[in-house]
Short mmCIF file of C-alpha atoms in Angstrom, two decimals:
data_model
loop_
_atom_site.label_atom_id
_atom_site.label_comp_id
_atom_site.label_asym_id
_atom_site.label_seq_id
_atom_site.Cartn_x
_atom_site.Cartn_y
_atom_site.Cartn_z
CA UNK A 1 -18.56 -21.14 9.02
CA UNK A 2 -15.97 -19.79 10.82
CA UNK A 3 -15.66 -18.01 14.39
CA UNK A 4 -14.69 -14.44 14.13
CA UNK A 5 -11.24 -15.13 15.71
CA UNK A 6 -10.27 -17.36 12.70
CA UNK A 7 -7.10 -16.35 11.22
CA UNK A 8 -8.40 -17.71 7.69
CA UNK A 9 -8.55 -14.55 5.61
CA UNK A 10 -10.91 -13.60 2.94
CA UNK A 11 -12.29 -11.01 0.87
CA UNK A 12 -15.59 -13.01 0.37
CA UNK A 13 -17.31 -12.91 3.59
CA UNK A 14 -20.01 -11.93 5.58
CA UNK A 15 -20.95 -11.59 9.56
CA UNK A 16 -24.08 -12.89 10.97
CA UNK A 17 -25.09 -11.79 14.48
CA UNK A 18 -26.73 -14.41 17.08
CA UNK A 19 -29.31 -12.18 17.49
CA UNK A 20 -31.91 -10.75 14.71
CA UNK A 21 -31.48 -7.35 16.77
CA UNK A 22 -28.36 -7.05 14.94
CA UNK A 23 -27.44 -6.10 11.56
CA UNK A 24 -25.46 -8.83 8.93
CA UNK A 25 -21.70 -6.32 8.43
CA UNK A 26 -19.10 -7.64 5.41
CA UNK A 27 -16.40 -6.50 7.67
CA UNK A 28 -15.17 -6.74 11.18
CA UNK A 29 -14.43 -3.50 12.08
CA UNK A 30 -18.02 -2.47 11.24
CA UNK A 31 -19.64 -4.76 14.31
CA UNK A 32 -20.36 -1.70 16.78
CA UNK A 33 -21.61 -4.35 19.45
CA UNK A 34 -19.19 -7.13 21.22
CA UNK A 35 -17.27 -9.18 18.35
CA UNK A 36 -18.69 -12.58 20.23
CA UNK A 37 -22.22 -11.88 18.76
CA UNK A 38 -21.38 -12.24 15.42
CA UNK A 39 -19.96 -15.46 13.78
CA UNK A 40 -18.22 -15.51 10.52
CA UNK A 41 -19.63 -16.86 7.20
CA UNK A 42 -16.72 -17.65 3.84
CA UNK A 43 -18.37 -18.12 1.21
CA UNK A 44 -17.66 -20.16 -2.05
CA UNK A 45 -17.14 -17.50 -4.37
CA UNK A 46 -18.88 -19.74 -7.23
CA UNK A 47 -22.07 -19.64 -5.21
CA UNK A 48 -22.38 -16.48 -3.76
CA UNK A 49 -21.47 -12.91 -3.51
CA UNK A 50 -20.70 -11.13 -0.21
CA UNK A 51 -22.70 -8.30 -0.92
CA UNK A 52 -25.49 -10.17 -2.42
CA UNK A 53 -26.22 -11.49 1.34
CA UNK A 54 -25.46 -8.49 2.83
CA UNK A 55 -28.37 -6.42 1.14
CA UNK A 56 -30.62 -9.35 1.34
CA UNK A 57 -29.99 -10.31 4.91
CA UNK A 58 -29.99 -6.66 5.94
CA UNK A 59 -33.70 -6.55 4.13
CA UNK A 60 -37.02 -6.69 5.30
CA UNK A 61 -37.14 -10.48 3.94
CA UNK A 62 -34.07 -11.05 5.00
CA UNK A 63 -35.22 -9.99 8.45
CA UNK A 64 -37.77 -12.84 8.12
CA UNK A 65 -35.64 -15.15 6.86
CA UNK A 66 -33.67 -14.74 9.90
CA UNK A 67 -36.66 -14.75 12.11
CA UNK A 68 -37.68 -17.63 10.62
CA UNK A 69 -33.79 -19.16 11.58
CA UNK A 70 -34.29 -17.72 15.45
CA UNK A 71 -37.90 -19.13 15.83
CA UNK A 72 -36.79 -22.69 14.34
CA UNK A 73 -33.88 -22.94 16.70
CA UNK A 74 -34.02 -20.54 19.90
CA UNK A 75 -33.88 -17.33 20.73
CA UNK A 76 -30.01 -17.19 19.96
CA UNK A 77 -27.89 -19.13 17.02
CA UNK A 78 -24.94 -21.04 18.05
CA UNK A 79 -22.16 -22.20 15.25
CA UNK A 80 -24.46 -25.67 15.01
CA UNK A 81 -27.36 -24.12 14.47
CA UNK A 82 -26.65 -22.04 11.38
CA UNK A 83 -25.09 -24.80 10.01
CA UNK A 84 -28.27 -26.30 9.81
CA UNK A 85 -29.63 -23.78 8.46
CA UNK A 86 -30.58 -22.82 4.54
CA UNK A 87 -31.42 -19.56 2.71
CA UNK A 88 -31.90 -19.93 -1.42
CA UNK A 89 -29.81 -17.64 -3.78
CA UNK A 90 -29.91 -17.15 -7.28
CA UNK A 91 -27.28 -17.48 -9.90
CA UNK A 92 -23.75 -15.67 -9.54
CA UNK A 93 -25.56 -14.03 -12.96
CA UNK A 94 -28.53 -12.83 -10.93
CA UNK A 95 -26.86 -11.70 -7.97
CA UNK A 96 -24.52 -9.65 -10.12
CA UNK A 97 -27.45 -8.08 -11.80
CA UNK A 98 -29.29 -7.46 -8.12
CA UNK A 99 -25.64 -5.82 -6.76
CA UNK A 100 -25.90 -3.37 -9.68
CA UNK A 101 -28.99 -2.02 -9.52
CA UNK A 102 -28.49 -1.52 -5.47
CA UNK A 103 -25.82 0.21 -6.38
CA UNK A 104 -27.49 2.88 -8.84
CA UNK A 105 -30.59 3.28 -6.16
CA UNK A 106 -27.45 3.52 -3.38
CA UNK A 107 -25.96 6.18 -5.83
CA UNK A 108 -29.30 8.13 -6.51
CA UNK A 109 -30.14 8.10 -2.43
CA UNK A 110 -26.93 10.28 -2.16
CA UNK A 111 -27.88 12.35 -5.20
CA UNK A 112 -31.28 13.63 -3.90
CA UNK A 113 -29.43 13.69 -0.23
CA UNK A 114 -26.84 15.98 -1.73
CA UNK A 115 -30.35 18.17 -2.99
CA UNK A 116 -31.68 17.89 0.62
CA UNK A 117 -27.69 19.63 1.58
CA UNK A 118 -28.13 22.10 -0.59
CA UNK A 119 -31.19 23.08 -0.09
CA UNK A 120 -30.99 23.83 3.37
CA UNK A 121 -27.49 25.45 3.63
CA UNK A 122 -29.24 28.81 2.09
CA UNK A 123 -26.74 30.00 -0.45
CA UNK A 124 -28.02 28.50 -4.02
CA UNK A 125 -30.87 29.73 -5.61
CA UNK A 126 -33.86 27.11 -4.59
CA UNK A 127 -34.76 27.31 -8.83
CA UNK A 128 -31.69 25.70 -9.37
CA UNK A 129 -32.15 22.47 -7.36
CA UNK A 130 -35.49 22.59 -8.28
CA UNK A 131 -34.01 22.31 -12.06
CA UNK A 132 -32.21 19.81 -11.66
CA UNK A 133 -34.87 17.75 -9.72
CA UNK A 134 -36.82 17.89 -12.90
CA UNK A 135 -34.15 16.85 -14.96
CA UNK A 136 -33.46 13.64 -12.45
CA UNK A 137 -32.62 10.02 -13.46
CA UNK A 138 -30.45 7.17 -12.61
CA UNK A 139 -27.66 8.03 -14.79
CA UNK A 140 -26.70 11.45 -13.83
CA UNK A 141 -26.76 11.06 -10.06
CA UNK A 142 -22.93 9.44 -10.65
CA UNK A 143 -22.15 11.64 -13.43
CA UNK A 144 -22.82 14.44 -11.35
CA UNK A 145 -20.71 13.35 -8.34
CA UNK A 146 -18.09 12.65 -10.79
CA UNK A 147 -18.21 16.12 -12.36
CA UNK A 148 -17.93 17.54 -8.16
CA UNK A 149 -14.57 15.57 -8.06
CA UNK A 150 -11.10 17.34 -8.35
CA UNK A 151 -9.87 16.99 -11.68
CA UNK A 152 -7.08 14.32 -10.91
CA UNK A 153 -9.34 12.01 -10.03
CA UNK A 154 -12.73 13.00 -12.08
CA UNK A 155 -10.90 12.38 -15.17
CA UNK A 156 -10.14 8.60 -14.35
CA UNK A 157 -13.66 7.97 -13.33
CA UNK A 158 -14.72 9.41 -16.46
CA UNK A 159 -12.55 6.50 -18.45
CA UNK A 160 -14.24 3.88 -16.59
CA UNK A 161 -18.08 5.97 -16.46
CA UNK A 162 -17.84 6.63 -19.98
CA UNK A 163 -17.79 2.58 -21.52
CA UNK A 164 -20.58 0.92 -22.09
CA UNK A 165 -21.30 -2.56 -20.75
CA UNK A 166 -20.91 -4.77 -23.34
CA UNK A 167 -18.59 -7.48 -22.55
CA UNK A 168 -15.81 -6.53 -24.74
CA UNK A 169 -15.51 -3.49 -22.25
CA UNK A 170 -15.67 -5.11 -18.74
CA UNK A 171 -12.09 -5.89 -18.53
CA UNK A 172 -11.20 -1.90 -19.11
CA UNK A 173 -13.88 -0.50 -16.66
CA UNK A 174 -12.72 -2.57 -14.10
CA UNK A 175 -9.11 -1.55 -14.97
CA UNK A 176 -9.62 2.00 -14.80
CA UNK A 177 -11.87 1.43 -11.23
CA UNK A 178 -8.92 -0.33 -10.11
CA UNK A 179 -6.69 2.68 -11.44
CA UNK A 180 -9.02 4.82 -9.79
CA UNK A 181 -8.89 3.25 -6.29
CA UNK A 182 -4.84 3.72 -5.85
CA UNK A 183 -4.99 6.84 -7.69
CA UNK A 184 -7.51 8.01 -4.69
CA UNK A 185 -5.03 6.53 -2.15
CA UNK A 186 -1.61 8.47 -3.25
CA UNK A 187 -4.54 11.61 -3.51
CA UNK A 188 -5.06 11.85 -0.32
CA UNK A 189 -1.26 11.02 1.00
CA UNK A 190 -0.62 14.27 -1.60
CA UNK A 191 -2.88 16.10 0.52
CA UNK A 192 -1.93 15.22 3.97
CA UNK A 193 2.06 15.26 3.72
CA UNK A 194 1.61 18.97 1.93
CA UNK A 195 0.14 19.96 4.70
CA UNK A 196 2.27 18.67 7.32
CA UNK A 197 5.12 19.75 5.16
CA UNK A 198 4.60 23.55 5.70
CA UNK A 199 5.61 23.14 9.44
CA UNK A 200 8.83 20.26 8.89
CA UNK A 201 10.21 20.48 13.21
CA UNK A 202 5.91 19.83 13.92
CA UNK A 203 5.73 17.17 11.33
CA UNK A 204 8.95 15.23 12.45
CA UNK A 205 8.43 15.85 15.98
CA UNK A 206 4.49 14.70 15.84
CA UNK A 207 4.47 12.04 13.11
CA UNK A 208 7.62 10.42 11.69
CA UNK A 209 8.18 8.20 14.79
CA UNK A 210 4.80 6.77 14.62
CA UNK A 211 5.72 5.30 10.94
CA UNK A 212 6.43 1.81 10.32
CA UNK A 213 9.91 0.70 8.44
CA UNK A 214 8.98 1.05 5.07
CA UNK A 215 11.32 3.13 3.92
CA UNK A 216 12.36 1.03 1.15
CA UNK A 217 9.35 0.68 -0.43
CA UNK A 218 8.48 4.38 -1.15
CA UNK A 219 11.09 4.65 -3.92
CA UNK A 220 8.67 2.08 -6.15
CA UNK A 221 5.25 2.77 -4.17
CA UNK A 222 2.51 -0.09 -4.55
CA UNK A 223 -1.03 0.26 -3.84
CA UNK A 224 -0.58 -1.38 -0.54
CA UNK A 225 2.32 1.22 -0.01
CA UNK A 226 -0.04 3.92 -0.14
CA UNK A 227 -2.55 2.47 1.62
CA UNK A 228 -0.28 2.34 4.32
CA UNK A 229 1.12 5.68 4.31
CA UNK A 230 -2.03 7.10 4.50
CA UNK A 231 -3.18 5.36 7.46
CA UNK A 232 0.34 6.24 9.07
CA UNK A 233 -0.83 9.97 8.82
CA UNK A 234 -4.21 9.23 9.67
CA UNK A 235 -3.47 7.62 12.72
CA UNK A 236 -1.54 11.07 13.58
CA UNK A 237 -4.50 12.97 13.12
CA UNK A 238 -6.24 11.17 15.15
CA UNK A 239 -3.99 11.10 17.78
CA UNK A 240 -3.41 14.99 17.54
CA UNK A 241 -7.05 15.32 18.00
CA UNK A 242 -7.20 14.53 21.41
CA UNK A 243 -4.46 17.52 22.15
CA UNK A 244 -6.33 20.34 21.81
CA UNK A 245 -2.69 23.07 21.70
CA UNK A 246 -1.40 20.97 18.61
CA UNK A 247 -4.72 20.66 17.03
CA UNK A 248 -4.79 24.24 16.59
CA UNK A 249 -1.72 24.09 14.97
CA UNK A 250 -2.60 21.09 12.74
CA UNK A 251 -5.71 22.93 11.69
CA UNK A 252 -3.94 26.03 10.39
CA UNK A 253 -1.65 23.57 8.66
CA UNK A 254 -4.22 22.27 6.59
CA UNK A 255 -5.67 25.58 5.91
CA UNK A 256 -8.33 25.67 8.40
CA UNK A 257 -10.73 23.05 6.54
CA UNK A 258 -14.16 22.16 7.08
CA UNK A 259 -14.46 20.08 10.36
CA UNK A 260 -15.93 17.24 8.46
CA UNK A 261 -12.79 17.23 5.69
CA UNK A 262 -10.73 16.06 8.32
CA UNK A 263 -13.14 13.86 10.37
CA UNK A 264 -13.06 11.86 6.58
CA UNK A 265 -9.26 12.03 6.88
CA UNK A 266 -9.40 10.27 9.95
CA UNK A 267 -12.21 7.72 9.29
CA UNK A 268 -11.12 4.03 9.72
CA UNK A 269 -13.87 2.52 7.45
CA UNK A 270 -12.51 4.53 4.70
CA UNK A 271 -8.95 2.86 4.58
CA UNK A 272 -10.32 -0.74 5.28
CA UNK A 273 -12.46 -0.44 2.27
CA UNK A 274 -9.56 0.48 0.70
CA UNK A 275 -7.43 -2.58 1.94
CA UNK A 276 -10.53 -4.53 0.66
CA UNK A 277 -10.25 -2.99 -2.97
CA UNK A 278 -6.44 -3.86 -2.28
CA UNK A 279 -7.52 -7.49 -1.41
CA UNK A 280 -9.32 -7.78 -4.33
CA UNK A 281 -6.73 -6.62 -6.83
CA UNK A 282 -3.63 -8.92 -5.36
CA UNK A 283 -6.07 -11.51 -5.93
CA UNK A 284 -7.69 -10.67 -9.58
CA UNK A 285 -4.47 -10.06 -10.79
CA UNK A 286 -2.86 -13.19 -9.09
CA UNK A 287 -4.66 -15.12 -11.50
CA UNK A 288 -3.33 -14.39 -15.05
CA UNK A 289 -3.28 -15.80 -17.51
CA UNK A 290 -6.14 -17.43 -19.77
CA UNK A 291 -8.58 -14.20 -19.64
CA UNK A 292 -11.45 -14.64 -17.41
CA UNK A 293 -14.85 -15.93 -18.77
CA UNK A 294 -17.13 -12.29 -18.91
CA UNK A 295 -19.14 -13.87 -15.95
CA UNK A 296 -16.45 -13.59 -13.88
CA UNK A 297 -15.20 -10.05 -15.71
CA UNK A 298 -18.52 -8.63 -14.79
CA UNK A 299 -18.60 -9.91 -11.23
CA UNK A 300 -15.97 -8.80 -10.32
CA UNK A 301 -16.56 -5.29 -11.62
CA UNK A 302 -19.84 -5.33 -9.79
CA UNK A 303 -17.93 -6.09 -6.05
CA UNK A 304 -15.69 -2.92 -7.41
CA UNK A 305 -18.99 -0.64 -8.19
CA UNK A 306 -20.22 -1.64 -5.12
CA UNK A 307 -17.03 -0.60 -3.51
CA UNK A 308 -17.39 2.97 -5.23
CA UNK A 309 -20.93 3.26 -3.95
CA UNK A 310 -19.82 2.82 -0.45
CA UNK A 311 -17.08 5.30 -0.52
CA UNK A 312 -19.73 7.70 -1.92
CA UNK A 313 -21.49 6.80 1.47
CA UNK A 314 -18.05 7.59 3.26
CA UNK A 315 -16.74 10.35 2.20
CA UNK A 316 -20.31 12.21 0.90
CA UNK A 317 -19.23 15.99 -0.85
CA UNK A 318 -16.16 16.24 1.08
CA UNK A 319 -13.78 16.60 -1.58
CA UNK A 320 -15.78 19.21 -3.31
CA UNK A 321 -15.50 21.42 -0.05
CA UNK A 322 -12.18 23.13 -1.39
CA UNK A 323 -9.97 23.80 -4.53
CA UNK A 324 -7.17 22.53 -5.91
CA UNK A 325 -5.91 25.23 -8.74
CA UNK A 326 -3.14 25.95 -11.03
CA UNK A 327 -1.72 29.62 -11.27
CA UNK A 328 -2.14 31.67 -14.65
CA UNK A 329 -0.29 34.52 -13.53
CA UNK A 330 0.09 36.83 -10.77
CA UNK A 331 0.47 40.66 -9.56
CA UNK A 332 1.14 42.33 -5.83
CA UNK A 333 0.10 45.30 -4.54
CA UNK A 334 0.58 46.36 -1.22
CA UNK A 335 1.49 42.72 -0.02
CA UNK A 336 -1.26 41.04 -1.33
CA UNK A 337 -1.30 39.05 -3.94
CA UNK A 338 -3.95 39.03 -6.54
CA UNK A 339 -3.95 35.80 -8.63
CA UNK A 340 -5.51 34.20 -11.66
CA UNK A 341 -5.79 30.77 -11.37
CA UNK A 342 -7.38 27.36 -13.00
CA UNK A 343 -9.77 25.82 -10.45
CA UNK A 344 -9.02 22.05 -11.36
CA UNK A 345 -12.67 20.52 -11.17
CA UNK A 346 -14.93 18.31 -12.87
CA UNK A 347 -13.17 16.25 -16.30
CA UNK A 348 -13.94 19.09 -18.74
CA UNK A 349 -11.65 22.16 -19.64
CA UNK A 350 -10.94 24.77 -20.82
CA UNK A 351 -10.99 24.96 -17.18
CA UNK A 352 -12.93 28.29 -15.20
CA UNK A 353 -10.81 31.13 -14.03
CA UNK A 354 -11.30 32.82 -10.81
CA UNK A 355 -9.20 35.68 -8.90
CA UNK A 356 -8.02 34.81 -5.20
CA UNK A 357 -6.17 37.29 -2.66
CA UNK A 358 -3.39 35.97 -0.60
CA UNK A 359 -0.52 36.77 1.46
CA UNK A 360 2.11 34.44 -0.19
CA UNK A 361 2.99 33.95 -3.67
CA UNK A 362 2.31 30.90 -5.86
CA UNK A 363 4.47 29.43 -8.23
CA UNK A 364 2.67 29.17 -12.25
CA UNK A 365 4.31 25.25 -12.41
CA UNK A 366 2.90 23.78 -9.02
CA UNK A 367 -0.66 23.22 -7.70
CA UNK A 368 -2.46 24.43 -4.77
CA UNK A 369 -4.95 23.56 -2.44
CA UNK A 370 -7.33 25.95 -1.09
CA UNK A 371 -10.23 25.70 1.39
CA UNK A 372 -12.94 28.52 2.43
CA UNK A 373 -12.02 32.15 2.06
CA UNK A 374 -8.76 30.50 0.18
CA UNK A 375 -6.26 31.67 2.92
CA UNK A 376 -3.35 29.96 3.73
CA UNK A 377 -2.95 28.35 0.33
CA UNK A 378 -1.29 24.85 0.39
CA UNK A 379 1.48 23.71 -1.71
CA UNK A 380 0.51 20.39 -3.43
CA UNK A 381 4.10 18.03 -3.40
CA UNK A 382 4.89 16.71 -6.60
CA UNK A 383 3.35 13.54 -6.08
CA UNK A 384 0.40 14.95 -8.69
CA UNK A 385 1.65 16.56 -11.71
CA UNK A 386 -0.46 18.77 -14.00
CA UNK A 387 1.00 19.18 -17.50
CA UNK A 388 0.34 22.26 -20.08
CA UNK A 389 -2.00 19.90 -22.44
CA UNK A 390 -3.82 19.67 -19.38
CA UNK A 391 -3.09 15.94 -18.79
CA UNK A 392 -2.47 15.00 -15.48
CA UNK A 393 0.27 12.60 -14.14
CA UNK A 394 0.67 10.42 -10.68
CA UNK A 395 4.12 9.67 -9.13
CA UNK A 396 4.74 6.23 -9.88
CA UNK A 397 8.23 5.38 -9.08
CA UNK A 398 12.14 6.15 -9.31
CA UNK A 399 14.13 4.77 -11.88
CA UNK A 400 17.11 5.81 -12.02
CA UNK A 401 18.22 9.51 -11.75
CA UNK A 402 14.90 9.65 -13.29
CA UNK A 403 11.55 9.65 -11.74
CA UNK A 404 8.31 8.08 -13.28
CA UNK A 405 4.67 9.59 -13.88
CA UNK A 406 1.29 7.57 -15.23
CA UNK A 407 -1.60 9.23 -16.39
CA UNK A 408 -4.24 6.80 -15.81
CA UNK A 409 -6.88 8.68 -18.08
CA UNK A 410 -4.47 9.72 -21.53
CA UNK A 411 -3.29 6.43 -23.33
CA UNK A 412 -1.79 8.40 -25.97
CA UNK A 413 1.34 9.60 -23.69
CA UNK A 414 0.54 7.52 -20.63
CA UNK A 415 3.58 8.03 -18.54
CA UNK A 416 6.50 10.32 -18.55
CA UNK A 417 9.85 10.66 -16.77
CA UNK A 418 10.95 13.92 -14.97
CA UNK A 419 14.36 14.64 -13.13
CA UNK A 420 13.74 12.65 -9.74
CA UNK A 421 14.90 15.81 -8.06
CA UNK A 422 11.55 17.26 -8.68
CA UNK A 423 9.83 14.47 -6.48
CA UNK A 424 12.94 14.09 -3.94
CA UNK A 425 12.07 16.35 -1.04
CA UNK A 426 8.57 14.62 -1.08
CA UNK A 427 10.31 11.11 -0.85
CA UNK A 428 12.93 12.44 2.20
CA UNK A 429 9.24 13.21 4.06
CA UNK A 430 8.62 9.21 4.33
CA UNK A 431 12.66 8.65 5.16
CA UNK A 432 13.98 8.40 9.00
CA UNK A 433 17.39 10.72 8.92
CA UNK A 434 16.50 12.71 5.84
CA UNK A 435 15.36 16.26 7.04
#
């Protein structure tokens, strides 16, 4: 047991409150009461899962288990009373197996919850969700959330939602969640730094002097480099929030949005579960080697599915809220322009055509992002790359005069190198002195 000021970190953890009041939280920053209620638990990783004890603790026997702890010893624990006191687990095996099943009841809550959405927001036909209530099960709640997903990152779930679960194909699930998880962070860095980019004198002015030196790192980006550019721009758009002059602008900059798009742009749980998925892969991949038994394989895949579930929970529909297309072809009359374009959603093509009006052109070889009534249209920086066999590449690093792309989903030409010019301009965004 440790206090919750320990410095000892670890991904396997849990924190139980001194009051049953309380709920059991797996990280920190989730305690919404005073810090000093909670005290923090590390557990042996060969005995026990984090999330194992937080479902059970946070259940109505595990409310009675804790009861049971408050009644034995007082009305509130201290660090020497929960050391004295014992809860029984099953097997890392068993636990695994209980983690995975919350997690396909956590995904099918959200499934009929997206239902209960659409429903109620009065512009689908009721027959339809009634349709697909009938056709209901476990398996296609995911699916469908997948299929919601813009393509970029659909079609990587779709590698690691489309194996089975035999043992010979843990290792590559897990691979292509990982994959997923940093493919999800540079997303959503692509999506903020276009935006910011279509006003440079607001963007330097409001955001480049809140970034930390890491200039050096975004010519060969990591997962933790990501991670921390995105919560560099986060942290801006939560500051801007509380101005309400340069809020307006910030709005129109990222093409007037959905309130709750940017409310998931700015959520803090989001990026510490993604530092925990980052935790997790420094240390999985730390220890090469002999491969790991399947035991381990599979539990490790379940703390991963479990980390999917929960940022299902956190960012809901959100990122089926607008469109990210690729021009066809285009024509102008009277200043408007009327263009074809691919709408970039779901993992299947040929993709569907639509027609959009706009005020500015778009170029056939770049992508666009698009929110409600599809005006302004956002230029998507080359940090996502869509390619004419429809496979889609993620900035990886320079090398060279050259610069580096990985498709995480197409192992027949899984990366490819471009002129880094192409990505260059994106780079100078993240670089003091370069505008």
């Amino acid at each position: 047991i440790q206090n919750h000021q320990s410095k000892i970190e670890n991904i396997n953890n849990i924190f139980i409150p001194i009051t049953n009041e309380l709920p059991v939280v797996r990280n920190i920053d989730e305690i919404k009461e005073n810090q000093q209620f909670y005290f923090k638990f590390i557990l042996d990783s060969e005995k026990a899962i984090d999330s194992f004890l937080y479902y059970l603790l946070n259940s109505s026997l595990g409310r009675k288990i804790r009861n049971w702890w408050h009644d034995g010893f007082g009305v509130e624990l201290d660090k020497e009373c929960l050391l004295n006191c014992e809860i029984f687990i099953p097997s890392i095996e068993e636990q695994i197996k209980f983690i995975e099943i919350q997690s396909r009841i956590n995904n099918l809550s959200m499934y009929l919850e997206s239902f209960n959405y659409e429903l109620w927001n009065l512009k689908n036909d009721y027959s339809i969700i009634e349709k697909s209530l009938e056709n209901l099960s476990f398996k296609n709640s995911l699916e469908s959330w997948i299929e919601s997903q813009p393509y970029p990152l659909a079609t990587i779930l779709w590698t690691y939602y489309s194996l089975s679960n035999i043992d010979e194909n843990i290792g590559e699930k897990l691979e292509h969640l990982l994959n997923f998880f940093e493919a999800f962070t540079e997303f959503l860095v692509t999506i903020m730094l276009s935006s910011f980019a279509k006003d440079l004198e607001f963007f330097v002015e409001e955001c480049r002097n809140l970034k930390k030196p890491y200039e050096k790192y975004f010519q060969k980006p990591t997962f933790d480099t990501w991670i921390n550019i995105a919560e560099w721009l986060s942290k801006s758009l939560r500051r801007l929030k509380n101005e309400k002059e340069k809020w307006g602008i910030l709005v129109g900059l990222f093409g007037n949005p959905d309130e709750e798009f940017l409310e998931i742009l700015m959520k803090k749980s989001l990026f510490k579960l993604l530092n925990s998925v980052r935790d997790y892969r420094n240390i999985w991949k730390g220890h090469t080697g002999i491969k790991p038994h399947p035991t381990i394989l599979r539990k490790n895949l379940s703390l991963l599915e479990d980390s999917l579930t929960r940022l299902r929970e956190d960012i809901g529909d959100s990122l089926s809220k607008f469109l990210i297309v690729k021009p066809i072809n285009m024509k102008v009359t009277q200043g408007v322009y009327q263009i074809r374009v691919d709408k970039l959603i779901g993992t299947r093509f040929p993709f569907q055509e639509i027609e959009i009006e706009t005020r500015s052109p778009m170029e056939t070889e770049h992508l666009y992002l698009l929110h409600e009534n599809y005006k302004p249209t956002i230029e998507m920086l080359p940090f996502i790359i869509l390619k004419e066999d429809k496979t889609c590449y993620f900035f990886n690093r320079l090398e060279g005069e050259n610069a580096r792309y990985i498709s995480y989903h197409y192992d027949q030409k899984p990366e490819i190198h471009l002129i880094k010019d192409i990505v260059e301009f994106s780079l100078n965004l993240l670089e003091r002195n370069s505008i």
